[in-house]
Short mmCIF file of N, CA and C in Angstrom, two decimals:
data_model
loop_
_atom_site.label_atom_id
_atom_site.label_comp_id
_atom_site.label_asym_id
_atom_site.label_seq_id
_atom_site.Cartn_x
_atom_site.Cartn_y
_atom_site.Cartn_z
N UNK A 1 -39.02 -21.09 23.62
CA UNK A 1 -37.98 -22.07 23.86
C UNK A 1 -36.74 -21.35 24.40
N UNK A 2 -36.13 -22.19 25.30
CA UNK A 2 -34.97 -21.20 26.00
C UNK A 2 -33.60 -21.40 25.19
N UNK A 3 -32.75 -20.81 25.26
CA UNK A 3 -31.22 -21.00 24.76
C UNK A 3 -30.61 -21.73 25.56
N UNK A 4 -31.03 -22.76 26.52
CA UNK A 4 -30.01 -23.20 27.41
C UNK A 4 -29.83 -24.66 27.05
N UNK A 5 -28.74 -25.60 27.52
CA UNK A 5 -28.56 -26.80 27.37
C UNK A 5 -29.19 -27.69 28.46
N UNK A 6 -29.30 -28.67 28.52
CA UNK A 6 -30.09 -29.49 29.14
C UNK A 6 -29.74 -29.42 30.43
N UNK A 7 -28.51 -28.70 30.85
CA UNK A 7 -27.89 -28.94 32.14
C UNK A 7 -28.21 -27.66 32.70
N UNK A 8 -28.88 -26.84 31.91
CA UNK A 8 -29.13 -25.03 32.47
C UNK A 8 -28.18 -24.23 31.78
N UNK A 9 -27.22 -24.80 31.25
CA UNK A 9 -25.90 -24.15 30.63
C UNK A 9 -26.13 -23.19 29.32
N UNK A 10 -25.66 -22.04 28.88
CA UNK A 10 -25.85 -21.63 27.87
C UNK A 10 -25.09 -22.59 26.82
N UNK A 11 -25.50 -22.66 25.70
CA UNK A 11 -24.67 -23.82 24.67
C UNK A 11 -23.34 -22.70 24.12
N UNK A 12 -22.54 -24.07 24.01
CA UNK A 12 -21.23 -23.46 23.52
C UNK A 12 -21.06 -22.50 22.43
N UNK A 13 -20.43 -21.85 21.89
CA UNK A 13 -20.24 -21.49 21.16
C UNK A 13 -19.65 -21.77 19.68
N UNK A 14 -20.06 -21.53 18.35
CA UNK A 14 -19.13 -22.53 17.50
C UNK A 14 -17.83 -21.42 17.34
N UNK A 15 -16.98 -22.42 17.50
CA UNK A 15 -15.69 -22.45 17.26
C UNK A 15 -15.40 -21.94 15.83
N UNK A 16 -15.76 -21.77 15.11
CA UNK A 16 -15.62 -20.55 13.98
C UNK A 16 -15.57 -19.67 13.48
N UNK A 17 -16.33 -19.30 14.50
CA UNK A 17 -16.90 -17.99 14.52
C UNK A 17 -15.77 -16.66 14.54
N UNK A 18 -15.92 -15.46 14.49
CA UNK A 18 -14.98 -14.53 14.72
C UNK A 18 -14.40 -13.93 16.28
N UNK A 19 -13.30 -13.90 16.50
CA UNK A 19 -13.11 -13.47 18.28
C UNK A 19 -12.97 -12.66 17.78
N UNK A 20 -13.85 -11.37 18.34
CA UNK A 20 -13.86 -10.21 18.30
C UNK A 20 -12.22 -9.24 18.93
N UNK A 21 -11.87 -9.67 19.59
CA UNK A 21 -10.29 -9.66 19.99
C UNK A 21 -9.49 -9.83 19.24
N UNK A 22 -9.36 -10.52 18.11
CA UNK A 22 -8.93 -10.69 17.57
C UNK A 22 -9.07 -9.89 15.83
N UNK A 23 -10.06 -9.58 16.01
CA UNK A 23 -10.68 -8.91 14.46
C UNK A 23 -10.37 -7.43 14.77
N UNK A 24 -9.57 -7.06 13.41
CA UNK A 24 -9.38 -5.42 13.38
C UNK A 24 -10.47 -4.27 13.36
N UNK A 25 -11.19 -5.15 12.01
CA UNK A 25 -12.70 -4.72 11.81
C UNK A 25 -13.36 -4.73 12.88
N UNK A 26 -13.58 -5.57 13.90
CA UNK A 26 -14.79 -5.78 14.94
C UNK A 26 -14.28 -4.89 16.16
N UNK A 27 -12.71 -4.39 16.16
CA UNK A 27 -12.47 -4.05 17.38
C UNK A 27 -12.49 -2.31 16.70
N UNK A 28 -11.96 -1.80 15.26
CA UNK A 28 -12.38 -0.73 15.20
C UNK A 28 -13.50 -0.33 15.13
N UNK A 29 -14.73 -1.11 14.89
CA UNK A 29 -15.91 -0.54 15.26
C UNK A 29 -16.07 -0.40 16.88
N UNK A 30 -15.70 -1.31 17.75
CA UNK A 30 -15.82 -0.97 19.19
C UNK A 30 -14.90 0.02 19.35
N UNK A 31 -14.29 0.90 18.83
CA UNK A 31 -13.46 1.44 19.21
C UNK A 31 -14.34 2.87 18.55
N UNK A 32 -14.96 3.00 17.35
CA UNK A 32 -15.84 4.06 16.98
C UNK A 32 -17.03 3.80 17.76
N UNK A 33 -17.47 3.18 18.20
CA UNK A 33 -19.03 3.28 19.11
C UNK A 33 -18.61 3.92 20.64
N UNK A 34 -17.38 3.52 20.99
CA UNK A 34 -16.76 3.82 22.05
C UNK A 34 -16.46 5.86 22.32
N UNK A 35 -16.12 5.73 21.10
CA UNK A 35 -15.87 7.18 21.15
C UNK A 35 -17.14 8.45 20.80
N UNK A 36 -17.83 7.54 20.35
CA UNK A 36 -18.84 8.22 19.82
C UNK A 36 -19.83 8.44 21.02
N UNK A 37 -19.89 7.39 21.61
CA UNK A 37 -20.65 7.90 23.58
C UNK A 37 -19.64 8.63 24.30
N UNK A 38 -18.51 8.51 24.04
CA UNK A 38 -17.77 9.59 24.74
C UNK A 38 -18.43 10.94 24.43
N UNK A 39 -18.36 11.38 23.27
CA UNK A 39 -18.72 12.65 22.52
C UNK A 39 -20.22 13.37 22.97
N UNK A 40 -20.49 12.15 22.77
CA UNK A 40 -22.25 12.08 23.28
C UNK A 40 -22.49 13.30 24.69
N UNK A 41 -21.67 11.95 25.21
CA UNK A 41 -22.15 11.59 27.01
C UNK A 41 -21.34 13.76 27.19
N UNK A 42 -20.10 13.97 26.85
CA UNK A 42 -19.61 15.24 27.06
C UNK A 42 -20.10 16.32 25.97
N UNK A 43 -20.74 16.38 24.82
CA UNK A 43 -21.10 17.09 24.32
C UNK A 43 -23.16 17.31 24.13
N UNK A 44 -23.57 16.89 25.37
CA UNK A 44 -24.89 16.82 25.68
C UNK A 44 -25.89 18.13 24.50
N UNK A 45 -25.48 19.10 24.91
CA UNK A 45 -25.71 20.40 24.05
C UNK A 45 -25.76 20.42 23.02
N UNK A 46 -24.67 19.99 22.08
CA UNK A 46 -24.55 19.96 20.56
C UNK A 46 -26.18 19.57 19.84
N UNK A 47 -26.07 20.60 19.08
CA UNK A 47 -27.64 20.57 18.63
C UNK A 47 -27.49 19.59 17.56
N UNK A 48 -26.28 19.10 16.76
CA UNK A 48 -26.32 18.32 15.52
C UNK A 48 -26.20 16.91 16.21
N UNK A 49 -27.31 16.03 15.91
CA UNK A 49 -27.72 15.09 16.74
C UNK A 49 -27.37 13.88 16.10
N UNK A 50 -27.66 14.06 14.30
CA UNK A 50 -27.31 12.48 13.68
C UNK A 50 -25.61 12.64 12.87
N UNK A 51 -25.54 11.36 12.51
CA UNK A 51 -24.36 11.30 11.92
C UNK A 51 -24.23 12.21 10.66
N UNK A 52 -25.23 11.60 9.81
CA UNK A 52 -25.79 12.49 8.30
C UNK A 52 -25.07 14.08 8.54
N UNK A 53 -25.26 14.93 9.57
CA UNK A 53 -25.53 16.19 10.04
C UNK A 53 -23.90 16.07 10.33
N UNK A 54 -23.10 15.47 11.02
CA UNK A 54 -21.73 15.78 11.36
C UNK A 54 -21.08 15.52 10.19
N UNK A 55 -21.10 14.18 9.40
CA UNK A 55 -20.76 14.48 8.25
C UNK A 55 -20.83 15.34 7.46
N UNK A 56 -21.77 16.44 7.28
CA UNK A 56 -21.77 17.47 6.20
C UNK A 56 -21.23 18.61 6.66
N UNK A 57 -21.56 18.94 8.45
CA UNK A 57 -20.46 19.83 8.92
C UNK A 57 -19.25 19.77 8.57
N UNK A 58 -18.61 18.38 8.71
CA UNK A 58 -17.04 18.36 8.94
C UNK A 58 -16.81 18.39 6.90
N UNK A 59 -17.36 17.87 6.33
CA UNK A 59 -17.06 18.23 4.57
C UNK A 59 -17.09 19.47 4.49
N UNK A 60 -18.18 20.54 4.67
CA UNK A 60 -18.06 21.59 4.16
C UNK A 60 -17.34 22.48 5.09
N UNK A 61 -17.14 22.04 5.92
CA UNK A 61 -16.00 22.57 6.76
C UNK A 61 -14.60 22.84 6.13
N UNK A 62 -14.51 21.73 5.60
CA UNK A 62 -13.37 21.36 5.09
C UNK A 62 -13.27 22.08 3.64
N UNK A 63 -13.94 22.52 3.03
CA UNK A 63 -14.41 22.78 1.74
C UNK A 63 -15.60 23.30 1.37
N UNK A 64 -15.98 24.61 1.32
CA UNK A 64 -17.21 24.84 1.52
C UNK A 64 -18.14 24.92 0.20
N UNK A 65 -19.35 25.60 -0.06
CA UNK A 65 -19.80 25.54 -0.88
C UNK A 65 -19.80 24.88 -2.32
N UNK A 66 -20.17 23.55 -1.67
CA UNK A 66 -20.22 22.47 -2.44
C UNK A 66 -21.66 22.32 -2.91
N UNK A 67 -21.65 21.19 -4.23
CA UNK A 67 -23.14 20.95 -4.37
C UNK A 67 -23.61 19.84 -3.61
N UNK A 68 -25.00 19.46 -3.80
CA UNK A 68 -25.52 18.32 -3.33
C UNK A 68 -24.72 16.74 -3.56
N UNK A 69 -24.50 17.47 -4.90
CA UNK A 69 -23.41 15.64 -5.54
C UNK A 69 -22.39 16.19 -5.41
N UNK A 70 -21.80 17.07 -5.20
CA UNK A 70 -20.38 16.92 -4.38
C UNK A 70 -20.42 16.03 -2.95
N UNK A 71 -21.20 16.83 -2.17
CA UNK A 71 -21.67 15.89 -0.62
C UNK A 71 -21.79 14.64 -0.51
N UNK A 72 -22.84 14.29 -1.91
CA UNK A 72 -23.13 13.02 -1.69
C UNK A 72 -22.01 11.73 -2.22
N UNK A 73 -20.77 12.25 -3.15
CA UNK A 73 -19.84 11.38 -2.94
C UNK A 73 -18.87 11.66 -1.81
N UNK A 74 -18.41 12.50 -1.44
CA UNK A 74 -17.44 12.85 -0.40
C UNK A 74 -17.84 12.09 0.76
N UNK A 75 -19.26 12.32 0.85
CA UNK A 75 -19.60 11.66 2.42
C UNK A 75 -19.64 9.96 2.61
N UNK A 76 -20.24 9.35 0.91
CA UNK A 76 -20.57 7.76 0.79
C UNK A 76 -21.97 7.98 0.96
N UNK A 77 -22.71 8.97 1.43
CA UNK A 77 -24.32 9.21 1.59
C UNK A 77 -25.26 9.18 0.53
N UNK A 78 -26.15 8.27 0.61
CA UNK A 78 -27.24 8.73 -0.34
C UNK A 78 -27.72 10.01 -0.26
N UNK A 79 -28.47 10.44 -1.56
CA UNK A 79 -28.71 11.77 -2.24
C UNK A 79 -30.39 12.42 -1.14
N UNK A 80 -31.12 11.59 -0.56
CA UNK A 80 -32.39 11.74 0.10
C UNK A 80 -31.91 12.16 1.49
N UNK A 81 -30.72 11.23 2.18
CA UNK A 81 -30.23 11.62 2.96
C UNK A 81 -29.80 12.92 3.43
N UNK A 82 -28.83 13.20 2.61
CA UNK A 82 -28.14 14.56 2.39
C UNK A 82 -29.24 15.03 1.84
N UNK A 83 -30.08 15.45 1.83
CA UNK A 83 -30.89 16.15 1.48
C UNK A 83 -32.22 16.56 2.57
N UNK A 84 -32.50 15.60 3.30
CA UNK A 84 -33.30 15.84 4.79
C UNK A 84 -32.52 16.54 5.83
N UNK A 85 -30.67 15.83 5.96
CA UNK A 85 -29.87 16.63 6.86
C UNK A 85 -29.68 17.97 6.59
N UNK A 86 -29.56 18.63 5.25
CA UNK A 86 -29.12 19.72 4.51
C UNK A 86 -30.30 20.60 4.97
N UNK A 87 -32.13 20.19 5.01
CA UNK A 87 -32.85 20.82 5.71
C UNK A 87 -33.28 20.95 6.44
N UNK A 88 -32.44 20.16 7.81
CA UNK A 88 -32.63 20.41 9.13
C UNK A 88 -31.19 21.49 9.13
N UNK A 89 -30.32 21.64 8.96
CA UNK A 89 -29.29 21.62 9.19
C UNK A 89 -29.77 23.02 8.64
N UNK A 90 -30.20 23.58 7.47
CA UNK A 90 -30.64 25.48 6.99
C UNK A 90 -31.77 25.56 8.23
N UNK A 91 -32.61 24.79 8.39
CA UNK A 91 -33.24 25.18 9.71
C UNK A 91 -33.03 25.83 10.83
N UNK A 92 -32.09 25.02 10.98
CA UNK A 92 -31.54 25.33 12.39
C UNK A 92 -30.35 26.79 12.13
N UNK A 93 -29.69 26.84 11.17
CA UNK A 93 -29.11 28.05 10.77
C UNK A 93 -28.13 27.63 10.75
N UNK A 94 -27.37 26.51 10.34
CA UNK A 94 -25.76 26.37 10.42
C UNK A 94 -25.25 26.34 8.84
N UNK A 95 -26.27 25.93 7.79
CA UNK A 95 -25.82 25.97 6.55
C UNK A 95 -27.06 27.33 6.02
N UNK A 96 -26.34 27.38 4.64
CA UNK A 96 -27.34 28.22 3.79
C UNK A 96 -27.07 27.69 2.52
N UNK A 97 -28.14 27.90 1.53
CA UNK A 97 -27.77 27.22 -0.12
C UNK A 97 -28.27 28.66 -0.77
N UNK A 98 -27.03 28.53 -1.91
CA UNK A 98 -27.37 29.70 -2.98
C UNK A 98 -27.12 29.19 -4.66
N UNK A 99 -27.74 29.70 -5.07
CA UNK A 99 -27.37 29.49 -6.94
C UNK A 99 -26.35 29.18 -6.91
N UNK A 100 -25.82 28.54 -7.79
CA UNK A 100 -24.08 28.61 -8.11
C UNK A 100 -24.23 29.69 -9.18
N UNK A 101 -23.35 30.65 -9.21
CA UNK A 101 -23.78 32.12 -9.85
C UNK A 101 -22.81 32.01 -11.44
N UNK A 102 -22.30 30.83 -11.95
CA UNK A 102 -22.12 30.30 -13.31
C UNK A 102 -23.31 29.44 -13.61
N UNK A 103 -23.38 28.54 -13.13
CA UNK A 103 -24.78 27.37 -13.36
C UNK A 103 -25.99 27.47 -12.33
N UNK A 104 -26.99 27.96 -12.69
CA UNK A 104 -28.41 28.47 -11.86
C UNK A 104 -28.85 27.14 -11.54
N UNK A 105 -28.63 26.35 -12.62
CA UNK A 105 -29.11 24.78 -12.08
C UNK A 105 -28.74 24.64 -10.67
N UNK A 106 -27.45 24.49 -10.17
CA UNK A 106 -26.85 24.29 -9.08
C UNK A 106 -27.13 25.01 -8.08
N UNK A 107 -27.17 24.35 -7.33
CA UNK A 107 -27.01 24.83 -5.42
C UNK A 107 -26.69 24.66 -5.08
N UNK A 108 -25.54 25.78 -4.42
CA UNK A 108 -23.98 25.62 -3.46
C UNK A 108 -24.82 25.65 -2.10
N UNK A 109 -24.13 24.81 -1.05
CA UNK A 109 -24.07 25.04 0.54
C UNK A 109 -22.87 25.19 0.83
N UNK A 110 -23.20 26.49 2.12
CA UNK A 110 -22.24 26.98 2.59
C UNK A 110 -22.29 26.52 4.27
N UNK A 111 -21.81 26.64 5.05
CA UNK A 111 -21.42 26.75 6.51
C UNK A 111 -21.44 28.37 6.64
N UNK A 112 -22.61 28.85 7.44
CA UNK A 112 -22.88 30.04 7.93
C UNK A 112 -22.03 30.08 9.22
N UNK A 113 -21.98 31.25 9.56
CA UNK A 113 -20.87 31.39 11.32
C UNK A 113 -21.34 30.48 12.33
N UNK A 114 -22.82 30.65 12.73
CA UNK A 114 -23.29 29.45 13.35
C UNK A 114 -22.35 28.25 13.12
N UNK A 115 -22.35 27.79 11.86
CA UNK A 115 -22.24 26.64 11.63
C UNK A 115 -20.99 26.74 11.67
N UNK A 116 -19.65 27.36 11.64
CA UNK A 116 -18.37 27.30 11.94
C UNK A 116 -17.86 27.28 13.36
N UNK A 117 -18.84 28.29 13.67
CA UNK A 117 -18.41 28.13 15.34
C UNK A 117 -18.74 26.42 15.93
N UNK A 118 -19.56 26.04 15.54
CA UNK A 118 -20.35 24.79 15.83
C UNK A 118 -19.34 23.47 15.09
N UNK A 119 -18.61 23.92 14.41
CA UNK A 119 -17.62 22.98 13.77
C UNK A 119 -16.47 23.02 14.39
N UNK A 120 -16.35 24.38 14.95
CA UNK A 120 -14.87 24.52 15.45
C UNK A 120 -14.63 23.67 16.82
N UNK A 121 -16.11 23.76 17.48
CA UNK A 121 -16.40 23.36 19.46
C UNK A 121 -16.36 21.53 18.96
N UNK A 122 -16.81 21.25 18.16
CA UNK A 122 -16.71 20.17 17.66
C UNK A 122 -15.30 19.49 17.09
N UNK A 123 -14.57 20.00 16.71
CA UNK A 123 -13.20 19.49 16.71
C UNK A 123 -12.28 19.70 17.46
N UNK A 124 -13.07 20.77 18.62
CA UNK A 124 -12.05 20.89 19.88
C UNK A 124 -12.22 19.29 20.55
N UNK A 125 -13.48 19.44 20.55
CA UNK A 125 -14.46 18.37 21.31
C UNK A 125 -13.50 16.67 21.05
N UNK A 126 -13.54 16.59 19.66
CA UNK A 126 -12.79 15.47 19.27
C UNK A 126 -11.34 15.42 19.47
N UNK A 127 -10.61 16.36 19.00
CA UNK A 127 -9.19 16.31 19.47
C UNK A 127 -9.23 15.92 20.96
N UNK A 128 -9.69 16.70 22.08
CA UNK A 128 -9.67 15.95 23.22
C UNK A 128 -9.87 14.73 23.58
N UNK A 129 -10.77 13.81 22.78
CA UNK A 129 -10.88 12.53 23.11
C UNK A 129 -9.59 11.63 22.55
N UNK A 130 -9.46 12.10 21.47
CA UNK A 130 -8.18 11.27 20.87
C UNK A 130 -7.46 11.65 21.52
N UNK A 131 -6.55 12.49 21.99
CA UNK A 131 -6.19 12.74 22.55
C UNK A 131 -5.46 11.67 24.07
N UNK A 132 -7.05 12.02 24.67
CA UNK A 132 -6.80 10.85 25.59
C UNK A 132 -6.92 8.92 24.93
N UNK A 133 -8.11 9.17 23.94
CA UNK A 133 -7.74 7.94 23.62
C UNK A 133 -6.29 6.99 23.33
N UNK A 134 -5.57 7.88 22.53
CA UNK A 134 -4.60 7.47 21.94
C UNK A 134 -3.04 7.93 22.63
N UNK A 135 -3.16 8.94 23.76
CA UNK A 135 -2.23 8.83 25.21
C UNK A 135 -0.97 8.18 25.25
N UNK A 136 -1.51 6.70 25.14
CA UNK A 136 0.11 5.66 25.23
C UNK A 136 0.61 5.83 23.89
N UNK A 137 0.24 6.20 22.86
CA UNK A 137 1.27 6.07 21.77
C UNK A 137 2.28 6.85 21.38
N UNK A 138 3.06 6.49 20.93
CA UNK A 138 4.16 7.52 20.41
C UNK A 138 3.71 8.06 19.09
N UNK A 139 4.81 9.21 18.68
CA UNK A 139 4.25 9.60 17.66
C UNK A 139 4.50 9.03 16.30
N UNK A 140 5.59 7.85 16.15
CA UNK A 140 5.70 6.55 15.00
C UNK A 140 4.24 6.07 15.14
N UNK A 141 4.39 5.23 16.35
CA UNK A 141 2.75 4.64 16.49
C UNK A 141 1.54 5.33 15.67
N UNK A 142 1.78 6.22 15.90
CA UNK A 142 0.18 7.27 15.54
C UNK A 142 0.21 7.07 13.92
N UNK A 143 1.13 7.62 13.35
CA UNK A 143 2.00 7.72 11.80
C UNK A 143 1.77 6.73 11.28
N UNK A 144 1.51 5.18 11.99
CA UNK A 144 1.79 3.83 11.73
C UNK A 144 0.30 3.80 11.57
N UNK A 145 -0.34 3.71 12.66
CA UNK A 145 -1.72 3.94 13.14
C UNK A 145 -2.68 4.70 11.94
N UNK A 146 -2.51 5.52 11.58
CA UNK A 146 -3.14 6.34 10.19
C UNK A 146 -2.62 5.74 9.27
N UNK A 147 -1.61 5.46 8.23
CA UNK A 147 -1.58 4.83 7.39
C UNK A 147 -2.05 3.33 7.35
N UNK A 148 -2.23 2.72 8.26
CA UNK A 148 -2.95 1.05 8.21
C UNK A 148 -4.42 1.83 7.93
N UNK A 149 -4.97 2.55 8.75
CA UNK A 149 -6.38 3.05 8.99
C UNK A 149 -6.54 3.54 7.58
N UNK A 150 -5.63 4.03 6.27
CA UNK A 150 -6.30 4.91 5.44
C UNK A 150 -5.99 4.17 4.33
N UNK A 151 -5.17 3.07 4.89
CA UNK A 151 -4.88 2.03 3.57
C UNK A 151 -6.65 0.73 3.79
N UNK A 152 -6.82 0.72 5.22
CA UNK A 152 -8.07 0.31 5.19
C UNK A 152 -9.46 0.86 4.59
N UNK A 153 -9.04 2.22 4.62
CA UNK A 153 -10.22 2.43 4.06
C UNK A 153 -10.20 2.54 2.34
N UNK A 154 -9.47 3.04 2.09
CA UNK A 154 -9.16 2.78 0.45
C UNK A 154 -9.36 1.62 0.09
N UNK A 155 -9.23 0.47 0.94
CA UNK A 155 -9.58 -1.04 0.21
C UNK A 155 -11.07 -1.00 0.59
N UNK A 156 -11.85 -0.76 1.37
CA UNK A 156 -12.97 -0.75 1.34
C UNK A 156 -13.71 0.14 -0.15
N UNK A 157 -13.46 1.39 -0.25
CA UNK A 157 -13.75 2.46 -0.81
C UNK A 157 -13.59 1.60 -2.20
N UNK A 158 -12.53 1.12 -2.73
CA UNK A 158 -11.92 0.63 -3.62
C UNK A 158 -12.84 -0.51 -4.16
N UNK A 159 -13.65 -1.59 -3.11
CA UNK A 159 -14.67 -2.52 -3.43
C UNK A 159 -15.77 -2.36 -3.86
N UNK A 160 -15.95 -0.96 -3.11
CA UNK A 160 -17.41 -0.54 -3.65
C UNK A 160 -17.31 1.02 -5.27
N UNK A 161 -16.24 0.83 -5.40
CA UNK A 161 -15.26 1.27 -6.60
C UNK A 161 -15.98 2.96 -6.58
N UNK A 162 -15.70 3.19 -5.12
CA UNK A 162 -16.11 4.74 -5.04
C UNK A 162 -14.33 5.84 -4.62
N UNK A 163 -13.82 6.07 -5.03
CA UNK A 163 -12.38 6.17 -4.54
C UNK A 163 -12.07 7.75 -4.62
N UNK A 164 -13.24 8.42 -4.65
CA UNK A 164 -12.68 10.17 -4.59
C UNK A 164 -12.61 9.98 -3.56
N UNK A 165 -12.21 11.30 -2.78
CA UNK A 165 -11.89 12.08 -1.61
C UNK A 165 -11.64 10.85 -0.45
N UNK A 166 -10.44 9.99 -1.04
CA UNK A 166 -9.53 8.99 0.29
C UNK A 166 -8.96 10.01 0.45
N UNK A 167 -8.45 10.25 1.75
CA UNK A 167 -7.10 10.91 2.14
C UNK A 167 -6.09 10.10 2.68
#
């Protein structure tokens, strides 16, 4: 059966619905899919291919030798997840895991040089896009711009009553 109206016309639309123009939510996701083919389309090479994998770069980047449940709240990731990326990711040579040398139970990951250098080309990579993305703004704007963005995410974070590591 086709979608069209009797006249050939596609049918209207209901009027309830959300204008994406209008939605903060709908336009910051077009605005992360947007950037994220940017990254893509100019960082062809980058061997870390899924999200799972940039997320744990840019955490332990940030903080290294963490455990598995450190990762897995910092990131919002399930524990299977972080745990398939964590062994592609020693595969390939950018992380390594060792004892935690107080608790043997534990296993710290670290970011090996590989994996720093590979973090570093990667936040060159991003600063450049923002960069241009964000061009027309001043630097109030930007200031303005991050605090709406981190008060958004804290109310999200906040619903699903997970609230470590907001910044």
């Amino acid at each position: 059966m086709h979608n069209l109206n009797v006249n050939g016309k596609a049918p209207e639309h209901n009027n309830d619905s959300i204008d994406p123009r209008k939605s903060p939510m709908l336009l910051i996701n077009e605005i992360t899919r947007l950037m994220g083919e940017k990254l893509r389309e100019k960082d062809a090479d980058n061997p870390i291919t899924q999200k799972s994998e940039r997320y744990l770069l840019l955490e332990l980047a940030k903080r290294d030798g963490r455990t598995q449940l450190d990762l897995v709240k910092a990131t919002h990731m399930k524990a299977p997840t972080i745990s398939v990326a964590l062994q592609k990711m020693e595969h390939a040579g950018f992380v390594m895991r060792r004892p935690d040398e107080y608790d043997l139970r534990a296993t710290r990951v670290f970011l090996t040089e590989k994996g720093r250098a590979l973090d570093d080309a990667i936040k060159r990579r991003i600063c450049e896009e923002e960069n241009i993305a964000m061009s027309n703004l001043n630097s109030q704007e930007r200031e303005t711009l991050v605090r709406i963005l981190a008060k958004i995410k804290y109310n999200i974070l906040l619903e699903s009553e997970n609230t470590e590591d907001i910044y």
